[in-house]
Amino acid sequence: MPRLNPRRTATVSGALLTTSLIAAAVPALASTDSQPATAAPAPATAAKAPKAKASLQVGHVRRHVVAGRNLVVRGHLRPGGAGHAVALQVDRGHGWTTVDHDRTDRRGRYRLRWDTSRTGRQRLRVTFGGTATLTSATRDAGRANVYRPALASWYGPGLYGGHLACGGRLTAGTLGVANKHLPCGTKVTLHYRGRTVRVPVVDRGPYVGAREYDLTAATKRKLGFGSTGTVLSTR
């Protein structure tokens, strides 16, 4: 049997050991390279701060005004602050119409003005559209009466018990007015020296001069009206 060279044997063994180590390392490297990359966690989004609740306050409304003059609404927006847009709206019967805008002062105060042009009993409201930090708000401002002057007289004594053109009989307690043109049952708001009544058309007349309304005795008493004169009417 041939004799082995110790140096050659050591060299061969070393080569085999190196080859084995490289072979063992390659799968590990391949395994490491094949692992999917883990995405970095997305940064947390800061929570959006909730809006502060806004509220409108109506402090003053000029509720009786002659057509052609200004109807004024004053109040506050809370929380206060300057520059917030506030609007006055009027119900036209087919939706709300904006008639004026204002911006609040540093205390949140506003003053809105409507240049009236036609008569009627109008519903009002104030609105605030909101901002990035305040919610929107709406506040009912009630009703306002826009008048025109009209000549009037009154009737009753000596006619009680008689038929009214719109039905029923005239009594000392009948509230209403006579008018030549308005449909029966039409509600009319009358204003005279600080007093206001809202009554229906119950009869036809008057037929004297340029008078437009004949007040029943009960309507006359509620208004504190004299015998003839000018009243303010929404119709």
CSV table of C-alpha atoms in Angstrom, one decimal:
chain,number,residue,atom,x,y,z
A,1,MET,CA,0.0,0.0,0.0
A,2,PRO,CA,1.5,3.4,-1.0
A,3,ARG,CA,2.5,5.7,1.7
A,4,LEU,CA,0.6,9.0,2.1
A,5,ASN,CA,2.3,12.3,2.0
A,6,PRO,CA,1.4,14.1,5.3
A,7,ARG,CA,1.7,17.5,3.7
A,8,ARG,CA,-0.6,16.7,0.8
A,9,THR,CA,-3.1,15.1,3.1
A,10,ALA,CA,-3.3,18.2,5.2
A,11,THR,CA,-3.7,20.4,2.1
A,12,VAL,CA,-6.5,18.3,0.8
A,13,SER,CA,-8.3,18.3,4.1
A,14,GLY,CA,-8.0,22.1,4.4
A,15,ALA,CA,-9.5,22.6,1.0
A,16,LEU,CA,-12.4,20.3,1.7
A,17,LEU,CA,-13.1,22.2,5.0
A,18,THR,CA,-13.0,25.6,3.2
A,19,THR,CA,-15.4,24.3,0.5
A,20,SER,CA,-17.8,23.0,3.1
A,21,LEU,CA,-17.8,26.3,5.0
A,22,ILE,CA,-18.5,28.2,1.8
A,23,ALA,CA,-21.3,25.9,0.8
A,24,ALA,CA,-22.9,26.2,4.2
A,25,ALA,CA,-22.7,30.0,4.0
A,26,VAL,CA,-24.3,30.4,0.6
A,27,PRO,CA,-27.8,29.1,1.5
A,28,ALA,CA,-27.8,31.3,4.6
A,29,LEU,CA,-26.9,34.4,2.5
A,30,ALA,CA,-29.6,33.4,-0.1
A,31,SER,CA,-32.1,32.9,2.7
A,32,THR,CA,-31.3,36.3,4.1
A,33,ASP,CA,-31.6,38.1,0.7
A,34,SER,CA,-34.9,36.4,-0.1
A,35,GLN,CA,-36.7,37.8,3.1
A,36,PRO,CA,-39.2,40.6,2.1
A,37,ALA,CA,-38.3,44.0,3.3
A,38,THR,CA,-40.3,45.2,6.2
A,39,ALA,CA,-41.9,48.6,5.6
A,40,ALA,CA,-41.2,51.3,8.1
A,41,PRO,CA,-44.3,52.0,10.3
A,42,ALA,CA,-46.2,55.1,9.0
A,43,PRO,CA,-46.0,58.1,11.2
A,44,ALA,CA,-49.1,58.5,13.4
A,45,THR,CA,-51.5,61.1,12.1
A,46,ALA,CA,-52.3,63.8,14.6
A,47,ALA,CA,-56.0,63.8,15.7
A,48,LYS,CA,-58.0,66.7,14.3
A,49,ALA,CA,-59.2,69.0,17.0
A,50,PRO,CA,-63.0,69.3,17.3
A,51,LYS,CA,-64.6,72.6,16.3
A,52,ALA,CA,-65.9,74.8,19.1
A,53,LYS,CA,-69.7,75.1,19.2
A,54,ALA,CA,-70.8,78.5,17.9
A,55,SER,CA,-74.1,80.2,18.9
A,56,LEU,CA,-75.9,83.3,17.7
A,57,GLN,CA,-77.8,85.7,20.0
A,58,VAL,CA,-80.4,88.2,18.8
A,59,GLY,CA,-80.5,91.2,21.1
A,60,HIS,CA,-82.6,93.7,19.2
A,61,VAL,CA,-85.0,93.7,16.2
A,62,ARG,CA,-86.8,96.7,14.9
A,63,ARG,CA,-90.1,94.9,14.3
A,64,HIS,CA,-92.3,97.8,13.0
A,65,VAL,CA,-91.0,99.7,10.1
A,66,VAL,CA,-92.5,101.6,7.2
A,67,ALA,CA,-91.5,100.3,3.7
A,68,GLY,CA,-88.5,102.1,2.4
A,69,ARG,CA,-86.8,102.4,5.8
A,70,ASN,CA,-84.3,100.2,7.4
A,71,LEU,CA,-85.1,97.2,9.5
A,72,VAL,CA,-82.2,96.6,11.9
A,73,VAL,CA,-81.2,93.4,13.8
A,74,ARG,CA,-78.4,93.4,16.4
A,75,GLY,CA,-76.8,90.7,18.4
A,76,HIS,CA,-73.7,88.6,19.3
A,77,LEU,CA,-71.8,85.6,18.0
A,78,ARG,CA,-70.4,83.3,20.7
A,79,PRO,CA,-67.5,82.7,21.2
A,80,GLY,CA,-66.6,86.3,20.3
A,81,GLY,CA,-63.9,87.4,17.9
A,82,ALA,CA,-63.5,89.8,15.1
A,83,GLY,CA,-64.1,89.2,11.4
A,84,HIS,CA,-66.7,86.4,11.4
A,85,ALA,CA,-69.3,86.7,8.6
A,86,VAL,CA,-72.9,86.8,9.7
A,87,ALA,CA,-76.0,87.2,7.4
A,88,LEU,CA,-79.6,88.3,7.8
A,89,GLN,CA,-82.1,86.3,5.9
A,90,VAL,CA,-85.8,86.8,5.1
A,91,ASP,CA,-88.4,84.2,4.3
A,92,ARG,CA,-89.9,85.1,0.9
A,93,GLY,CA,-92.4,82.2,1.0
A,94,HIS,CA,-90.3,80.1,-1.4
A,95,GLY,CA,-87.1,79.9,0.6
A,96,TRP,CA,-84.7,82.1,2.6
A,97,THR,CA,-83.1,85.1,0.9
A,98,THR,CA,-80.0,86.8,2.2
A,99,VAL,CA,-80.6,90.6,2.5
A,100,ASP,CA,-77.5,91.8,4.4
A,101,HIS,CA,-74.0,90.7,5.6
A,102,ASP,CA,-71.8,92.0,8.5
A,103,ARG,CA,-68.6,90.9,10.2
A,104,THR,CA,-68.4,90.7,13.9
A,105,ASP,CA,-66.2,93.0,16.0
A,106,ARG,CA,-63.7,91.8,18.5
A,107,ARG,CA,-66.5,91.2,21.0
A,108,GLY,CA,-68.5,89.1,18.5
A,109,ARG,CA,-71.1,91.9,18.0
A,110,TYR,CA,-72.9,92.3,14.7
A,111,ARG,CA,-75.4,94.8,13.2
A,112,LEU,CA,-77.5,93.8,10.2
A,113,ARG,CA,-79.7,96.1,8.1
A,114,TRP,CA,-82.4,95.4,5.6
A,115,ASP,CA,-83.6,98.2,3.3
A,116,THR,CA,-87.2,97.2,3.1
A,117,SER,CA,-89.1,97.8,-0.1
A,118,ARG,CA,-92.4,95.9,0.1
A,119,THR,CA,-95.0,95.5,2.8
A,120,GLY,CA,-95.8,92.3,4.6
A,121,ARG,CA,-95.2,90.3,7.8
A,122,GLN,CA,-91.7,88.8,7.4
A,123,ARG,CA,-89.9,85.9,9.1
A,124,LEU,CA,-86.3,86.7,9.9
A,125,ARG,CA,-83.2,84.6,10.9
A,126,VAL,CA,-79.5,85.2,11.4
A,127,THR,CA,-76.9,82.7,10.1
A,128,PHE,CA,-73.2,82.0,10.5
A,129,GLY,CA,-71.5,79.7,8.1
A,130,GLY,CA,-68.8,78.5,10.5
A,131,THR,CA,-65.0,78.5,10.2
A,132,ALA,CA,-62.1,76.0,10.5
A,133,THR,CA,-62.5,76.2,14.3
A,134,LEU,CA,-66.2,77.1,14.9
A,135,THR,CA,-69.4,75.2,13.9
A,136,SER,CA,-72.1,76.9,11.8
A,137,ALA,CA,-75.1,78.4,13.6
A,138,THR,CA,-78.6,79.7,12.8
A,139,ARG,CA,-80.9,81.8,15.1
A,140,ASP,CA,-84.6,82.6,14.5
A,141,ALA,CA,-85.2,86.3,14.8
A,142,GLY,CA,-89.0,86.1,14.9
A,143,ARG,CA,-91.2,88.3,12.7
A,144,ALA,CA,-91.2,91.9,11.6
A,145,ASN,CA,-93.9,94.0,10.1
A,146,VAL,CA,-93.3,96.2,7.1
A,147,TYR,CA,-96.1,98.8,6.6
A,148,ARG,CA,-97.5,101.4,4.3
A,149,PRO,CA,-99.8,104.2,5.4
A,150,ALA,CA,-103.6,103.8,4.7
A,151,LEU,CA,-106.6,106.0,5.4
A,152,ALA,CA,-109.2,104.4,7.7
A,153,SER,CA,-112.5,104.9,9.4
A,154,TRP,CA,-114.7,102.7,11.5
A,155,TYR,CA,-118.3,101.5,11.7
A,156,GLY,CA,-120.6,99.5,14.0
A,157,PRO,CA,-123.3,101.1,16.0
A,158,GLY,CA,-126.7,101.0,14.2
A,159,LEU,CA,-125.4,98.1,12.1
A,160,TYR,CA,-125.1,95.4,14.7
A,161,GLY,CA,-126.9,92.2,13.7
A,162,GLY,CA,-126.5,93.0,10.0
A,163,HIS,CA,-124.9,90.5,7.5
A,164,LEU,CA,-121.2,90.8,6.8
A,165,ALA,CA,-120.2,90.4,3.1
A,166,CYS,CA,-117.7,87.6,4.1
A,167,GLY,CA,-120.3,85.7,6.1
A,168,GLY,CA,-121.7,86.0,9.6
A,169,ARG,CA,-123.2,89.0,11.4
A,170,LEU,CA,-121.6,92.1,12.8
A,171,THR,CA,-121.5,92.4,16.6
A,172,ALA,CA,-119.8,94.8,19.0
A,173,GLY,CA,-117.2,92.1,19.5
A,174,THR,CA,-116.4,91.4,15.9
A,175,LEU,CA,-112.7,91.8,15.1
A,176,GLY,CA,-111.9,92.6,11.5
A,177,VAL,CA,-111.9,95.2,8.8
A,178,ALA,CA,-113.9,96.0,5.7
A,179,ASN,CA,-111.9,96.4,2.5
A,180,LYS,CA,-113.0,96.7,-1.2
A,181,HIS,CA,-110.4,94.5,-2.8
A,182,LEU,CA,-108.6,92.0,-0.5
A,183,PRO,CA,-110.1,88.5,-0.4
A,184,CYS,CA,-112.3,87.6,2.5
A,185,GLY,CA,-110.3,86.1,5.4
A,186,THR,CA,-107.1,87.9,4.4
A,187,LYS,CA,-105.1,88.7,7.5
A,188,VAL,CA,-104.1,92.3,7.9
A,189,THR,CA,-101.7,93.7,10.5
A,190,LEU,CA,-102.5,97.2,11.5
A,191,HIS,CA,-100.3,99.5,13.6
A,192,TYR,CA,-101.4,102.8,15.2
A,193,ARG,CA,-99.5,104.9,17.8
A,194,GLY,CA,-97.7,101.9,19.3
A,195,ARG,CA,-100.5,99.4,19.2
A,196,THR,CA,-100.8,96.5,16.8
A,197,VAL,CA,-103.6,94.2,15.9
A,198,ARG,CA,-103.8,91.4,13.3
A,199,VAL,CA,-107.4,90.8,12.0
A,200,PRO,CA,-109.2,89.3,9.0
A,201,VAL,CA,-111.1,91.0,6.2
A,202,VAL,CA,-114.7,90.4,7.1
A,203,ASP,CA,-116.7,92.9,5.0
A,204,ARG,CA,-116.7,95.1,2.0
A,205,GLY,CA,-116.2,98.9,2.1
A,206,PRO,CA,-115.6,101.7,2.9
A,207,TYR,CA,-117.1,103.6,0.0
A,208,VAL,CA,-116.4,107.1,1.2
A,209,GLY,CA,-113.5,109.2,-0.2
A,210,ALA,CA,-110.0,107.6,-0.4
A,211,ARG,CA,-110.5,105.5,2.7
A,212,GLU,CA,-109.1,101.9,2.4
A,213,TYR,CA,-110.3,100.3,5.6
A,214,ASP,CA,-113.3,100.4,7.8
A,215,LEU,CA,-112.5,99.1,11.3
A,216,THR,CA,-115.1,97.3,13.3
A,217,ALA,CA,-115.8,98.8,16.7
A,218,ALA,CA,-113.8,96.0,18.5
A,219,THR,CA,-110.8,96.6,16.2
A,220,LYS,CA,-111.0,100.4,16.8
A,221,ARG,CA,-110.9,99.8,20.6
A,222,LYS,CA,-107.9,97.5,20.4
A,223,LEU,CA,-105.9,100.1,18.3
A,224,GLY,CA,-107.0,103.1,20.3
A,225,PHE,CA,-108.1,104.6,17.0
A,226,GLY,CA,-110.2,107.7,16.6
A,227,SER,CA,-113.0,108.3,14.1
A,228,THR,CA,-110.9,108.7,10.9
A,229,GLY,CA,-107.2,108.9,10.2
A,230,THR,CA,-104.1,107.1,9.0
A,231,VAL,CA,-103.1,103.6,10.1
A,232,LEU,CA,-100.1,101.5,9.1
A,233,SER,CA,-101.0,98.4,7.2
A,234,THR,CA,-99.0,95.3,6.1
A,235,ARG,CA,-101.3,94.9,3.0
